[in-house]
Coordinates of C-alpha atoms and ligand atoms in Angstrom, one line a residue:
M1 CA -0.2 0.2 -0.2
A2 CA 1.4 3.4 -0.6
M3 CA 1.9 5.9 1.7
F4 CA 0.9 9.4 1.6
I5 CA 3.7 11.3 3.6
M6 CA 2.8 14.8 3.9
Q7 CA 5.6 17.5 2.7
V8 CA 6.8 18.6 6.3
I9 CA 9.1 21.8 4.1
K10 CA 8.1 24.6 3.3
R11 CA 9.4 27.8 1.9
L12 CA 8.6 31.3 4.4
P13 CA 7.6 33.7 3.1
T14 CA 9.3 36.7 2.0
Q15 CA 7.9 38.7 5.0
L16 CA 8.6 36.1 7.6
A17 CA 12.1 35.4 6.4
N18 CA 12.9 39.1 6.3
Q19 CA 11.6 39.4 10.0
I20 CA 14.0 36.5 11.1
A21 CA 16.8 38.2 9.1
A22 CA 15.9 41.7 10.9
G23 CA 16.7 39.9 14.4
E24 CA 20.0 39.6 13.0
V25 CA 20.6 43.1 11.6
V26 CA 18.3 45.0 14.0
Q27 CA 18.8 44.7 17.3
R28 CA 17.6 47.9 19.2
P29 CA 17.2 51.6 17.6
S30 CA 21.1 52.3 17.1
S31 CA 21.4 49.1 14.6
V32 CA 19.1 51.0 12.8
V33 CA 20.8 54.6 13.2
K34 CA 24.3 52.7 12.0
E35 CA 23.1 51.0 9.0
L36 CA 21.5 53.9 7.9
M37 CA 24.3 56.3 8.2
E38 CA 26.6 53.9 6.7
N39 CA 24.5 53.9 4.0
A40 CA 24.7 57.8 3.6
I41 CA 28.3 57.7 3.8
D42 CA 28.0 55.4 1.1
A43 CA 26.0 57.4 -0.7
G44 CA 28.9 60.0 -0.7
A45 CA 26.8 62.1 1.6
T46 CA 28.5 65.6 2.6
E47 CA 26.0 66.6 5.4
I48 CA 23.7 64.1 7.1
S49 CA 21.4 65.1 9.6
L50 CA 19.6 62.7 12.4
S51 CA 16.7 63.1 14.2
I52 CA 16.0 60.7 17.2
K53 CA 12.5 60.6 19.0
D54 CA 12.3 58.7 22.1
G55 CA 15.5 56.9 22.4
G56 CA 14.5 55.9 18.9
R57 CA 11.5 53.7 19.3
T58 CA 9.3 56.3 17.6
L59 CA 11.6 57.9 15.3
I60 CA 14.8 57.5 13.5
S61 CA 14.9 60.1 10.8
I62 CA 18.1 60.7 8.4
Q63 CA 18.3 63.0 5.9
D64 CA 21.2 62.6 3.5
N65 CA 22.3 64.7 0.5
G66 CA 24.2 61.9 -1.2
S67 CA 23.6 60.4 -4.5
G68 CA 20.1 59.2 -4.2
M69 CA 18.0 56.5 -6.1
N70 CA 16.0 56.5 -9.1
A71 CA 12.4 55.4 -8.8
E72 CA 13.4 51.8 -9.5
D73 CA 16.5 51.7 -6.9
A74 CA 13.9 53.3 -4.5
L75 CA 11.9 49.8 -4.9
L76 CA 14.6 47.7 -4.9
C77 CA 16.3 48.8 -2.2
F78 CA 13.9 47.3 0.3
E79 CA 14.2 43.7 -1.3
R80 CA 16.5 41.4 0.6
H81 CA 19.9 40.9 -1.0
A82 CA 19.6 43.9 -3.2
T83 CA 22.9 46.0 -3.2
S84 CA 24.9 48.2 -5.7
K85 CA 27.8 47.6 -3.6
I86 CA 29.3 44.2 -4.7
V87 CA 29.0 42.1 -7.6
A88 CA 30.7 39.4 -7.6
I89 CA 32.8 37.2 -4.4
D90 CA 35.9 39.2 -5.2
D91 CA 34.7 42.2 -4.2
L92 CA 34.1 41.1 -0.5
F93 CA 37.9 41.4 -0.4
K94 CA 38.4 45.0 -1.9
L95 CA 35.5 46.7 -0.4
T96 CA 35.5 50.4 0.2
T97 CA 32.0 51.1 1.1
M98 CA 30.4 50.0 4.8
G99 CA 27.7 48.2 3.7
F100 CA 27.7 45.0 1.1
R101 CA 25.3 42.5 2.2
G102 CA 22.0 44.5 0.7
E103 CA 20.0 43.6 3.9
A104 CA 19.7 46.1 5.9
L105 CA 16.8 48.2 4.0
A106 CA 14.8 45.1 3.6
S107 CA 15.7 44.4 7.4
I108 CA 14.2 47.8 8.3
G109 CA 11.5 47.4 6.4
A110 CA 10.1 44.5 7.9
V111 CA 10.0 45.5 11.7
A112 CA 9.1 49.2 11.2
H113 CA 7.2 52.0 9.4
V114 CA 9.3 53.5 6.9
S115 CA 9.5 55.9 4.6
L116 CA 11.7 57.0 2.1
K117 CA 11.7 60.0 -0.2
T118 CA 14.7 60.2 -2.6
K119 CA 15.7 62.3 -5.9
R120 CA 19.2 61.6 -8.0
E121 CA 20.6 65.1 -8.7
A122 CA 20.5 64.9 -12.0
A123 CA 16.2 64.2 -11.8
L124 CA 13.5 66.7 -11.6
T125 CA 11.5 64.8 -9.0
G126 CA 12.1 62.1 -6.5
V127 CA 10.2 59.6 -5.3
H128 CA 8.5 58.9 -2.4
I129 CA 8.1 55.3 -0.8
K130 CA 6.3 53.5 2.1
M131 CA 6.9 50.4 3.5
E132 CA 4.6 48.9 6.0
G133 CA 4.9 45.4 7.5
G134 CA 7.0 44.4 4.4
N135 CA 4.6 45.7 2.1
I136 CA 4.7 48.8 -0.7
A137 CA 2.0 51.1 1.0
L138 CA 3.1 54.4 -1.1
N139 CA 4.9 54.8 -4.0
E140 CA 4.3 58.3 -5.9
E141 CA 6.1 60.6 -6.9
V142 CA 7.2 63.8 -4.8
V143 CA 9.2 67.0 -4.8
C144 CA 12.4 66.5 -2.9
L145 CA 15.6 67.8 -2.4
K146 CA 18.9 65.8 -3.8
G147 CA 19.8 63.1 -1.9
T148 CA 17.5 61.0 0.8
L149 CA 15.5 60.9 3.7
I150 CA 14.5 58.0 5.4
E151 CA 12.4 58.3 8.3
V152 CA 11.6 54.9 10.6
K153 CA 9.1 54.7 12.4
N154 CA 7.1 52.6 15.1
L155 CA 10.6 50.4 15.3
F156 CA 9.4 46.3 16.3
Y157 CA 5.6 47.2 15.9
N158 CA 5.0 43.7 15.1
V159 CA 7.9 41.8 16.8
P160 CA 6.7 42.0 20.4
A161 CA 9.2 40.7 22.0
R162 CA 12.0 42.4 20.6
R163 CA 10.2 45.6 21.5
N164 CA 9.7 44.6 24.9
F165 CA 13.3 43.8 25.1
L166 CA 14.4 47.3 24.5
K167 CA 15.9 49.1 27.5
S168 CA 14.9 52.8 28.7
D169 CA 15.1 55.5 26.1
S170 CA 18.3 57.1 27.8
I171 CA 19.8 53.7 27.5
E172 CA 18.8 53.2 23.9
F173 CA 19.8 56.9 23.2
N174 CA 23.2 56.2 24.4
H175 CA 23.7 53.6 22.1
I176 CA 22.5 55.9 19.2
E177 CA 24.8 58.1 20.4
D178 CA 27.8 55.8 20.5
A179 CA 26.8 54.5 17.0
F180 CA 27.2 58.2 15.5
L181 CA 30.0 58.7 17.0
Y182 CA 31.7 55.7 15.5
I183 CA 30.7 57.2 12.1
A184 CA 30.5 60.7 12.9
I185 CA 34.9 60.8 14.1
A186 CA 35.5 58.4 11.3
H187 CA 34.5 60.7 8.5
P188 CA 35.5 64.8 9.9
E189 CA 35.1 65.8 6.2
V190 CA 31.2 64.9 6.8
S191 CA 29.3 67.5 8.8
F192 CA 26.8 65.6 11.0
I193 CA 23.8 66.9 13.2
L194 CA 22.4 64.7 15.7
H195 CA 18.9 65.8 17.5
H196 CA 17.0 63.8 20.4
N197 CA 13.8 64.7 21.6
N198 CA 14.1 68.0 19.3
Q199 CA 17.3 69.0 21.2
A200 CA 20.4 69.6 19.6
I201 CA 23.0 66.9 20.6
Y202 CA 25.8 67.2 18.4
N203 CA 26.5 69.9 15.5
L204 CA 29.8 68.7 14.1
S205 CA 30.5 70.9 11.1
S206 CA 32.8 69.3 8.4
A207 CA 36.6 69.7 9.7
N208 CA 40.0 68.1 10.1
L209 CA 40.3 65.0 12.4
K210 CA 42.2 67.1 15.2
R211 CA 38.7 69.6 15.1
R212 CA 36.5 66.6 15.2
V213 CA 38.2 64.5 17.5
T214 CA 38.3 67.9 20.1
D215 CA 34.7 68.6 19.1
V216 CA 33.6 65.4 19.9
L217 CA 35.5 65.4 23.0
G218 CA 34.1 69.3 24.2
K219 CA 36.4 71.9 25.0
N220 CA 40.0 72.8 25.6
A221 CA 40.2 69.1 24.2
G222 CA 43.0 70.3 21.9
D223 CA 45.2 70.1 25.1
R224 CA 44.8 67.3 25.9
V225 CA 45.7 65.3 23.2
F226 CA 48.7 64.4 20.9
P227 CA 49.1 63.1 17.4
I228 CA 50.1 59.6 16.8
A229 CA 51.6 58.3 13.0
S230 CA 53.5 55.8 11.4
E231 CA 53.8 54.0 8.3
T232 CA 54.8 50.5 7.3
D233 CA 53.5 48.3 4.2
I234 CA 51.1 46.5 6.3
V235 CA 49.7 49.2 8.1
K236 CA 49.5 52.9 7.7
L237 CA 48.5 54.3 11.6
T238 CA 47.4 57.6 12.4
G239 CA 44.8 59.3 15.3
F240 CA 45.3 61.3 18.5
I241 CA 46.1 59.8 22.2
G242 CA 45.1 62.0 25.4
K243 CA 47.9 62.6 27.1
P244 CA 48.8 60.2 30.3
E245 CA 47.2 62.4 32.9
T246 CA 43.9 62.7 31.2
A247 CA 43.6 59.2 31.9
K248 CA 40.5 58.4 33.0
K249 CA 39.3 55.8 35.8
T250 CA 35.9 54.8 33.6
R251 CA 36.5 53.4 29.7
G252 CA 35.4 56.5 28.2
S253 CA 36.3 57.5 24.8
Q254 CA 38.6 54.9 23.2
F255 CA 38.0 54.4 19.4
F256 CA 39.8 52.3 16.9
F257 CA 39.0 52.1 13.2
V258 CA 40.1 49.9 10.6
N259 CA 39.8 51.7 7.0
K260 CA 37.3 53.9 8.7
R261 CA 35.3 51.1 10.2
F262 CA 34.8 51.3 14.0
F263 CA 36.2 48.2 15.6
K264 CA 36.5 47.1 19.1
S265 CA 39.5 45.0 20.1
S266 CA 40.7 43.8 23.6
Y267 CA 44.1 42.5 21.9
F268 CA 45.0 46.1 20.1
N269 CA 43.4 47.9 23.5
H270 CA 46.4 46.0 25.5
A271 CA 49.1 47.1 23.0
V272 CA 47.9 51.3 24.1
L273 CA 47.6 50.1 27.6
K274 CA 51.2 48.8 27.2
A275 CA 52.4 51.7 25.8
F276 CA 51.4 53.7 28.9
E277 CA 52.6 51.3 30.9
G278 CA 54.2 53.1 34.1
L279 CA 53.0 56.7 32.7
I280 CA 49.1 55.9 34.3
P281 CA 48.0 55.0 37.2
E282 CA 46.7 50.9 37.3
K283 CA 42.9 50.6 36.3
T284 CA 42.6 54.0 34.1
H285 CA 41.9 53.9 30.5
P286 CA 43.9 56.1 28.3
T287 CA 41.5 58.2 25.4
Y288 CA 42.5 57.2 22.2
F289 CA 40.9 57.6 18.5
I290 CA 43.3 55.3 16.2
F291 CA 43.0 55.2 13.0
L292 CA 44.6 51.9 11.1
E293 CA 45.0 51.6 7.0
V294 CA 45.4 48.3 5.9
D295 CA 45.2 46.1 2.8
P296 CA 41.4 45.2 2.6
A297 CA 42.5 41.8 1.7
K298 CA 44.2 41.6 4.7
I299 CA 41.1 41.6 7.3
D300 CA 38.1 39.9 7.5
V301 CA 34.7 41.9 8.0
N302 CA 32.7 39.7 6.7
I303 CA 31.2 38.5 9.7
H304 CA 28.3 39.3 11.9
P305 CA 26.9 42.3 11.0
T306 CA 26.5 43.6 14.6
K307 CA 29.7 42.6 15.5
T308 CA 32.1 45.2 15.8
E309 CA 35.4 42.6 16.2
I310 CA 37.6 42.1 12.7
K311 CA 39.4 39.8 12.0
F312 CA 43.3 41.0 11.1
E313 CA 45.7 38.7 9.2
E314 CA 48.9 40.5 10.3
E315 CA 47.4 40.7 14.3
R316 CA 50.5 40.4 15.9
F317 CA 53.1 42.9 13.7
I318 CA 50.0 45.1 13.7
Y319 CA 50.3 45.2 17.6
S320 CA 53.8 46.2 18.0
I321 CA 53.6 48.7 15.6
L322 CA 50.9 50.6 17.5
L323 CA 52.6 50.2 20.9
S324 CA 55.8 51.2 19.2
T325 CA 53.8 54.5 17.8
I326 CA 52.6 55.3 20.8
R327 CA 55.9 55.0 23.1
Q328 CA 57.6 57.0 20.4
S329 CA 54.5 59.9 20.4
L330 CA 54.8 59.6 24.1
G331 CA 58.3 60.1 24.3
M332 CA 58.7 62.8 21.4
F333 CA 55.6 64.5 23.2
N334 CA 57.3 64.9 26.6
L335 CA 60.6 66.5 25.3
M336 CA 58.6 68.4 23.3
P337 CA 55.2 69.3 24.8
S338 CA 53.7 72.1 22.5
L339 CA 54.9 70.1 19.5
D340 CA 51.3 68.8 18.7
F341 CA 49.5 72.9 18.2
E342 CA 51.8 73.4 14.9
L343 CA 51.3 70.1 13.3
E344 CA 48.8 69.8 10.7
T345 CA 47.5 66.7 9.6
A346 CA 50.4 65.7 7.6
F347 CA 52.7 65.2 10.9
D348 CA 56.2 66.5 10.6
L349 CA 57.6 63.6 12.4
P350 CA 61.8 63.1 12.5
A351 CA 63.3 61.1 9.9
G352 CA 63.0 57.7 10.4
F353 CA 59.8 57.8 12.1
N354 CA 57.9 57.1 8.9
K355 CA 58.3 54.2 7.2
Q356 CA 60.3 52.3 10.3
P357 CA 61.4 48.9 9.1
I358 CA 59.5 46.2 11.0
V359 CA 61.1 46.0 14.3
E360 CA 60.3 45.0 17.9
P361 CA 59.2 47.9 19.5
T362 CA 61.9 49.9 21.1
I363 CA 60.9 52.2 24.0
Q364 CA 61.8 56.1 23.6
V365 CA 59.8 57.6 26.5
D366 CA 61.4 60.4 27.9
P367 CA 62.9 59.0 31.3
N368 CA 62.2 61.6 33.3
F369 CA 58.8 61.8 32.9
N370 CA 57.0 61.0 35.8
P371 CA 53.1 62.1 35.9
F372 CA 52.7 61.0 39.6
N373 CA 55.6 63.5 40.6
P374 CA 53.8 67.0 41.1
Q375 CA 57.1 68.8 40.3
G376 CA 56.9 67.1 36.6
G377 CA 60.2 66.2 35.3
G378 CA 61.9 65.3 32.1
G379 CA 59.7 68.3 29.8
G380 CA 59.2 70.0 32.8
K381 CA 55.9 71.7 31.5
S382 CA 54.2 68.7 30.7
N383 CA 51.6 68.3 33.8
G384 CA 50.4 70.6 36.3
F385 CA 48.3 68.1 38.7
S386 CA 49.3 70.1 42.4
K387 CA 48.3 73.2 40.6
G388 CA 45.1 74.6 41.6
I389 CA 42.6 73.5 38.7
K390 CA 41.1 77.3 38.9
E391 CA 44.8 79.0 37.1
Q392 CA 44.9 76.0 35.1
G393 CA 42.3 74.4 33.5
F394 CA 41.8 70.7 33.7
G395 CA 44.8 68.3 34.7
S396 CA 46.8 69.8 31.7
S397 CA 49.4 72.3 30.9
T398 CA 48.4 75.6 31.5
P399 CA 45.9 76.1 28.8
S400 CA 47.2 78.6 27.0
E401 CA 44.2 80.1 24.9
A402 CA 46.6 81.2 22.1
D403 CA 47.7 77.5 21.6
W404 CA 44.8 75.7 21.8
R405 CA 43.1 78.3 19.5
S406 CA 45.8 77.6 16.9
F407 CA 44.9 74.3 17.4
Y408 CA 41.9 74.9 15.2
T409 CA 42.6 75.7 11.9
I410 CA 39.3 76.9 10.9
N411 CA 38.0 80.7 10.9
E412 CA 39.2 81.4 14.8
T413 CA 41.1 84.9 14.5
P414 CA 42.7 85.7 17.9
L415 CA 40.3 88.9 19.4
P416 CA 42.8 91.9 19.4
E417 CA 44.0 93.0 23.0
Q418 CA 41.8 94.3 25.0
Q419 CA 42.4 98.1 26.4
Q420 CA 40.4 98.2 29.3
L421 CA 37.7 96.4 30.9
P422 CA 34.4 97.4 29.3
G423 CA 31.8 97.6 32.3
L424 CA 27.7 98.6 32.6
A425 CA 28.6 101.8 31.9
D426 CA 29.7 101.5 28.7
V427 CA 26.6 100.2 27.7
Q428 CA 24.5 103.3 26.3
S429 CA 20.9 102.4 25.9
M430 CA 19.6 98.6 26.7
A431 CA 16.9 99.5 24.2
D432 CA 19.3 99.3 21.2
L433 CA 20.1 95.5 22.3
L434 CA 20.4 93.2 19.2
L435 CA 20.1 89.0 19.6
V436 CA 22.0 87.8 16.7
G437 CA 22.5 84.0 17.1
R438 CA 24.6 83.3 20.5
Y439 CA 25.7 87.0 20.5
I440 CA 24.3 90.3 21.9
F441 CA 25.2 93.9 20.6
T442 CA 25.1 96.8 22.0
P443 CA 26.2 100.0 20.7
V444 CA 28.9 101.6 23.3
K445 CA 30.8 105.2 22.8
T446 CA 33.5 103.6 20.9
G447 CA 31.7 101.4 18.7
V448 CA 29.8 98.0 19.5
M449 CA 30.1 95.8 22.2
M450 CA 29.5 92.1 21.6
I451 CA 28.9 89.4 24.2
D452 CA 29.1 85.9 23.7
S453 CA 25.8 84.7 25.6
K454 CA 26.7 81.6 26.4
R455 CA 30.0 81.9 27.9
A456 CA 28.1 84.7 29.9
I457 CA 25.6 82.2 31.2
E458 CA 28.5 80.2 32.5
R459 CA 29.9 83.3 34.4
I460 CA 27.1 83.9 35.6
L461 CA 26.2 80.6 37.1
Y462 CA 29.3 79.9 38.0
D463 CA 29.4 83.0 40.5
E464 CA 26.3 82.1 41.5
S465 CA 26.8 78.2 42.4
I466 CA 30.1 77.9 43.6
E467 CA 29.5 80.5 46.6
S468 CA 26.7 78.4 47.6
F469 CA 28.0 74.7 47.2
V470 CA 30.6 75.0 49.4
K471 CA 27.9 76.1 52.3
H472 CA 25.0 74.1 51.6
P473 CA 23.0 72.1 48.6
L474 CA 22.3 73.7 45.1
N475 CA 19.3 74.4 44.5
Q476 CA 17.0 71.1 43.0
Q477 CA 13.9 70.5 41.3
M478 CA 12.1 67.4 41.2
L479 CA 12.4 65.4 37.9
L480 CA 8.4 65.1 36.9
F481 CA 9.5 61.6 35.4
P482 CA 12.2 59.6 37.3
I483 CA 15.2 59.0 34.9
E484 CA 16.8 55.5 35.7
K485 CA 20.1 54.5 34.0
T486 CA 22.2 51.2 34.1
L487 CA 25.7 51.7 35.6
E488 CA 28.9 50.8 34.9
K489 CA 30.9 48.8 37.5
Q490 CA 33.3 51.8 38.4
E491 CA 30.6 54.3 38.0
V492 CA 28.3 52.6 40.8
R493 CA 31.7 52.3 43.0
I494 CA 32.2 56.5 42.3
V495 CA 28.7 57.5 42.8
S496 CA 28.0 55.0 46.2
N497 CA 31.7 57.0 47.2
H498 CA 30.3 60.4 46.5
L499 CA 26.8 60.4 47.6
K500 CA 27.3 63.6 49.5
T501 CA 29.0 65.6 46.6
F502 CA 26.2 64.5 43.9
E503 CA 23.9 65.8 46.7
Q504 CA 25.7 69.0 47.3
L505 CA 25.5 69.6 43.5
G506 CA 21.5 69.5 44.0
F507 CA 21.2 66.1 42.7
N508 CA 18.7 63.4 44.5
I509 CA 19.5 60.1 43.4
A510 CA 19.2 56.7 44.9
L511 CA 21.5 53.4 44.1
Q512 CA 19.9 50.2 43.4
E513 CA 22.8 47.5 42.4
E514 CA 23.7 48.8 39.2
V515 CA 20.9 51.2 38.4
I516 CA 20.8 54.5 39.5
H517 CA 17.4 56.6 39.8
I518 CA 17.6 60.2 39.6
L519 CA 14.8 62.0 41.7
G520 CA 16.0 65.1 41.3
A521 CA 18.5 67.2 39.6
P522 CA 19.8 70.9 39.9
E523 CA 17.7 73.7 39.3
I524 CA 19.9 75.3 36.1
L525 CA 20.2 71.9 34.6
H526 CA 17.8 71.5 31.6
E527 CA 15.6 68.2 31.8
N528 CA 16.8 66.8 28.3
G529 CA 20.8 66.9 29.8
V530 CA 20.4 65.6 33.0
V531 CA 21.7 61.9 32.4
Q532 CA 24.6 63.4 30.5
C533 CA 25.6 65.7 32.7
L534 CA 25.4 63.6 35.9
E535 CA 27.9 60.8 33.6
E536 CA 30.1 64.0 32.9
L537 CA 29.9 64.5 36.5
I538 CA 30.6 60.7 37.3
D539 CA 33.9 61.1 35.2
R540 CA 35.1 64.3 36.7
V541 CA 34.7 63.2 40.5
A542 CA 36.9 60.4 39.3
Y543 CA 39.5 62.3 37.6
S544 CA 39.5 64.7 40.5
E545 CA 40.2 62.2 43.0
Q546 CA 42.8 60.6 41.4
H547 CA 44.6 64.3 40.5
Q548 CA 43.7 66.0 43.6
E549 CA 42.0 68.8 42.2
D550 CA 40.2 71.4 43.3
V551 CA 36.9 69.2 43.3
A552 CA 35.0 72.1 43.8
H553 CA 35.5 74.5 41.0
S554 CA 35.8 71.4 38.8
L555 CA 32.3 70.2 39.0
V556 CA 30.2 73.6 39.5
L557 CA 32.4 74.5 36.2
Q558 CA 31.7 70.9 34.8
M559 CA 28.0 71.7 35.5
V560 CA 27.8 75.1 34.7
K561 CA 28.8 74.6 31.2
H562 CA 26.0 72.0 30.8
A563 CA 23.7 74.1 31.6
A564 CA 24.7 76.7 29.6
R565 CA 24.7 74.4 26.7
Y566 CA 20.9 74.5 27.2
H567 CA 20.6 78.2 27.5
R568 CA 19.0 80.1 24.9
I569 CA 17.9 84.0 25.3
S570 CA 14.9 84.2 23.4
N571 CA 14.1 88.0 23.5
K572 CA 15.5 91.8 24.6
S573 CA 14.1 91.4 28.3
E574 CA 16.2 88.1 29.1
A575 CA 19.1 89.9 27.3
E576 CA 19.2 93.0 29.2
M577 CA 18.5 91.1 32.3
Q578 CA 21.7 88.6 31.7
I579 CA 23.6 92.1 30.8
Q580 CA 22.7 92.9 33.8
R581 CA 23.7 89.8 35.9
L582 CA 26.7 89.4 34.0
F583 CA 28.4 92.9 35.0
S584 CA 27.4 92.4 38.5
C585 CA 30.0 89.3 38.7
P586 CA 33.8 90.9 39.5
D587 CA 34.9 88.6 36.5
H588 CA 32.7 89.5 34.1
T589 CA 35.0 89.6 31.5
L590 CA 35.8 86.2 31.4
S591 CA 34.3 83.1 31.4
P592 CA 35.1 80.4 34.0
S593 CA 37.1 78.4 31.8
N594 CA 38.9 81.8 30.4
E595 CA 37.4 82.4 27.8
P596 CA 36.7 86.1 26.8
I597 CA 32.7 87.0 26.9
I598 CA 33.2 90.8 25.6
Q599 CA 34.2 92.2 22.3
I600 CA 34.4 95.7 21.7
L601 CA 34.2 96.2 17.9
A602 CA 35.8 99.6 17.6
F603 CA 34.8 102.1 15.0
E604 CA 37.7 102.0 13.3
Q605 CA 37.6 98.0 13.2
L606 CA 34.2 98.5 11.8
N607 CA 35.3 100.9 8.8
Q608 CA 37.9 98.3 7.8
L609 CA 35.7 95.9 7.5
I610 CA 33.4 97.9 5.2
K611 CA 36.6 98.7 2.9
Ligands
LIG1 P1 24.2 47.6 1.2 O1 24.2 48.8 2.1 O2 24.2 46.7 2.1 O3 24.1 47.6 -0.3 P2 21.0 48.3 2.2 O4 19.6 47.4 2.5 O5 21.7 48.9 3.4 O6 22.2 47.2 1.7 O7 21.1 49.3 1.2 C1 20.6 48.5 -0.2 C2 21.3 49.7 -1.4 O8 19.9 50.9 -1.2 C3 22.6 50.0 -1.3 O9 23.5 49.3 -1.7 C4 22.0 51.3 -2.2 O10 22.4 51.6 -3.5 C5 20.7 51.7 -1.7 N1 21.0 52.9 -1.1 C6 20.4 52.9 0.6 N2 20.4 53.9 1.2 C7 21.0 54.5 0.4 C8 21.2 56.5 0.1 N3 21.1 57.2 1.5 N4 21.4 56.8 -0.8 C9 21.4 56.6 -1.8 N5 21.3 54.8 -2.2 C10 21.3 54.5 -0.8
LIG2 MG1 24.2 49.1 4.0

C-alpha cells in the first residue's frame, strides 16, 4: 500500500524571512542608526542630519545629501540581497563601502514603518515610498531635495518580543550616540547633526580629524591629546591619544577604526595600555582615536553584521607597531610638549619615524617623565597636577588660550588685545540691544559691544553656584519623570563613594545595585541634559579624586557648562537681564574657563570691514 507522506518543508513567506533576518541586523534602534548612516556615507553624502525621538523607538529620521536613488532603485533597495555595492565574490576582498550585504533596508522595512524620499541630482522629481509590514504602502512621485530622507517609525511594532526587550529611552539613546560617534569620528570631512527629542546633541561641522576629535571630546580638548602616526607596508597608523594625565577611571573615549570602520579589539587595546605602562595609574584608561589603514584583503569584515570585532591577518605585527608608535609619540610629546599644536594632519615627524622598518618595539619614552610627580620631570612643562585647577584648566599643562586656538585651523582669528575692561557704564542704552545667534550686540561710545551670551551665562551661573556649593546644596528641582540608568561597575563605585557630593550639587539620587534612580536634579540643568551631565560629573569626580584637583571648582564648572549648552536667550528683556547679571560678576569679562565674554568692535575696525 502506498503511503502518503506529507511534505513538511515549506518556503518561508518573504515577510517572515525578512523578519527573521531582521533579528540579526536590527537588534535595537542604534542598529538602524548605524545601517542608515553607513548607507548615507556610501552614497557620498557630505551632510547627514539625524533626528531621534524617544530613544529611537518612535522615530529615527535621517536626511543625507548623497547620490539619491532613481524610482527603480528606490523600490529595489527594500529587497533582501539587493545591493549596489558588490557584484562578485571577489569584491568582498576589496571593499571600500561600509555596507555590502544588501540586507539592512529589507530588514528595517520588515520591522518598522519606513518612509523613503529620494532624488538623484539630475532628476526633476524624486520618489516617495512607504513600507509597512514589508509591503509597499505608497509609491508616488514627489518634489524633494537631492539625496535621501529615510524615516523609520514605530520600530518593532510587529515584533513585541523585541520591543519589550528594549531598555529605557536614555539607554537606547546612549547606544545611538555611540553608533553616531563611530561614524562621525571616522568621517570628519562630513558634517553631522544629531537631535534627540528636538534637542541638539551634536552639531559637527566639516573639519579635519583634529577638530572632529576635539569637537567630540569637548572644550579645551586640544590640550589633552597628541597625535600619533607611522607607516609601514602593512599598516598605516594615524590618530590622537589622550595625554597620560588625562587617563580616566572609566573607560570612556576609546576608538579603533580600520579603513574608517569602527571596531573593538581587546588585543590592540592591550597594546595601547602597554605603551602607557608606568605613565598612568593602574586601572585607568587612556583616551584614544586610532585609525588603521590596511589592505582590505587582509582583514575579514565579513562576519556578523552587528559584531564590531574584525579579524586581522597580521594581528601580531600590528600590535607591535601600535605599541612602538604610541611609545615614540609619548616620548616625543614629553620632550616637546607644544609640538602637537603646530602640526597639521600631515605630521612633520622626525626622519626615520615614518616608514619604519619592521622591528620589535623600542621604547623611547622620556626617562625623567613621571606623571605622579607633582614637580613634573623631563619636559618639565607637561603637567600640572598639584596646581589649583582654577588657574590651570583641567589636569593638563597651562591652557594657553593662544595654544588651543591655534590648534583649530578654521576661522579662529585671535581677539585683539583689550585695552580697558568694559563695564555696565559703557552700555549706552538697553533699548538698542540686538540678538544675533548666541551674541548680544549693543552700541557703546567707541563702537559696538559684543557679548557671548553662552559664556556669559557660564560666568553668571558659576559665580552664583560656587559660593553656595561649599555651604549648602544647590537648588534642586524634582523630576516629573524620575530617570533610571544602568551604570558601569566603576561608575557605581564612584557614585556610592560620593553620594554626598552629588547631593551638594543638587542631585537627588538613589542607587539600587547597578541602577541609578535620578529623582531630582540641579535647578540650573535642563531636564534633557540631566543624565549626560551626571555622567560627566561622575567622570569628573573620578578624575579629580585621582589628580587631587580643586573638586568644587571642577564639578561646578562642569555642571555650569552643561547648563549653558541648553541656555537660549529668546528676547530682549532676557538679554537685558543677562547683561545686568553679568556685569554684577566681578570677573565679567572672562568665562570660568578663561574665555573672553565681551569684545568691543571699535569704529576703526568696523570701518576696515566695509572697505
Ligand atoms: P547595502 O548597504 O549592504 O548595499 P542596504 O539594504 O543598506 O544594503 O541598501 C541597499 C541599497 O540601497 C544600497 O546598496 C544602495 O544602493 C541603496 N541605498 C540605501 N541607502 C541609500 C542612500 N541613503 N542613498 C543612496 N542609496 C542608498
Ligand atoms: Mg547598507
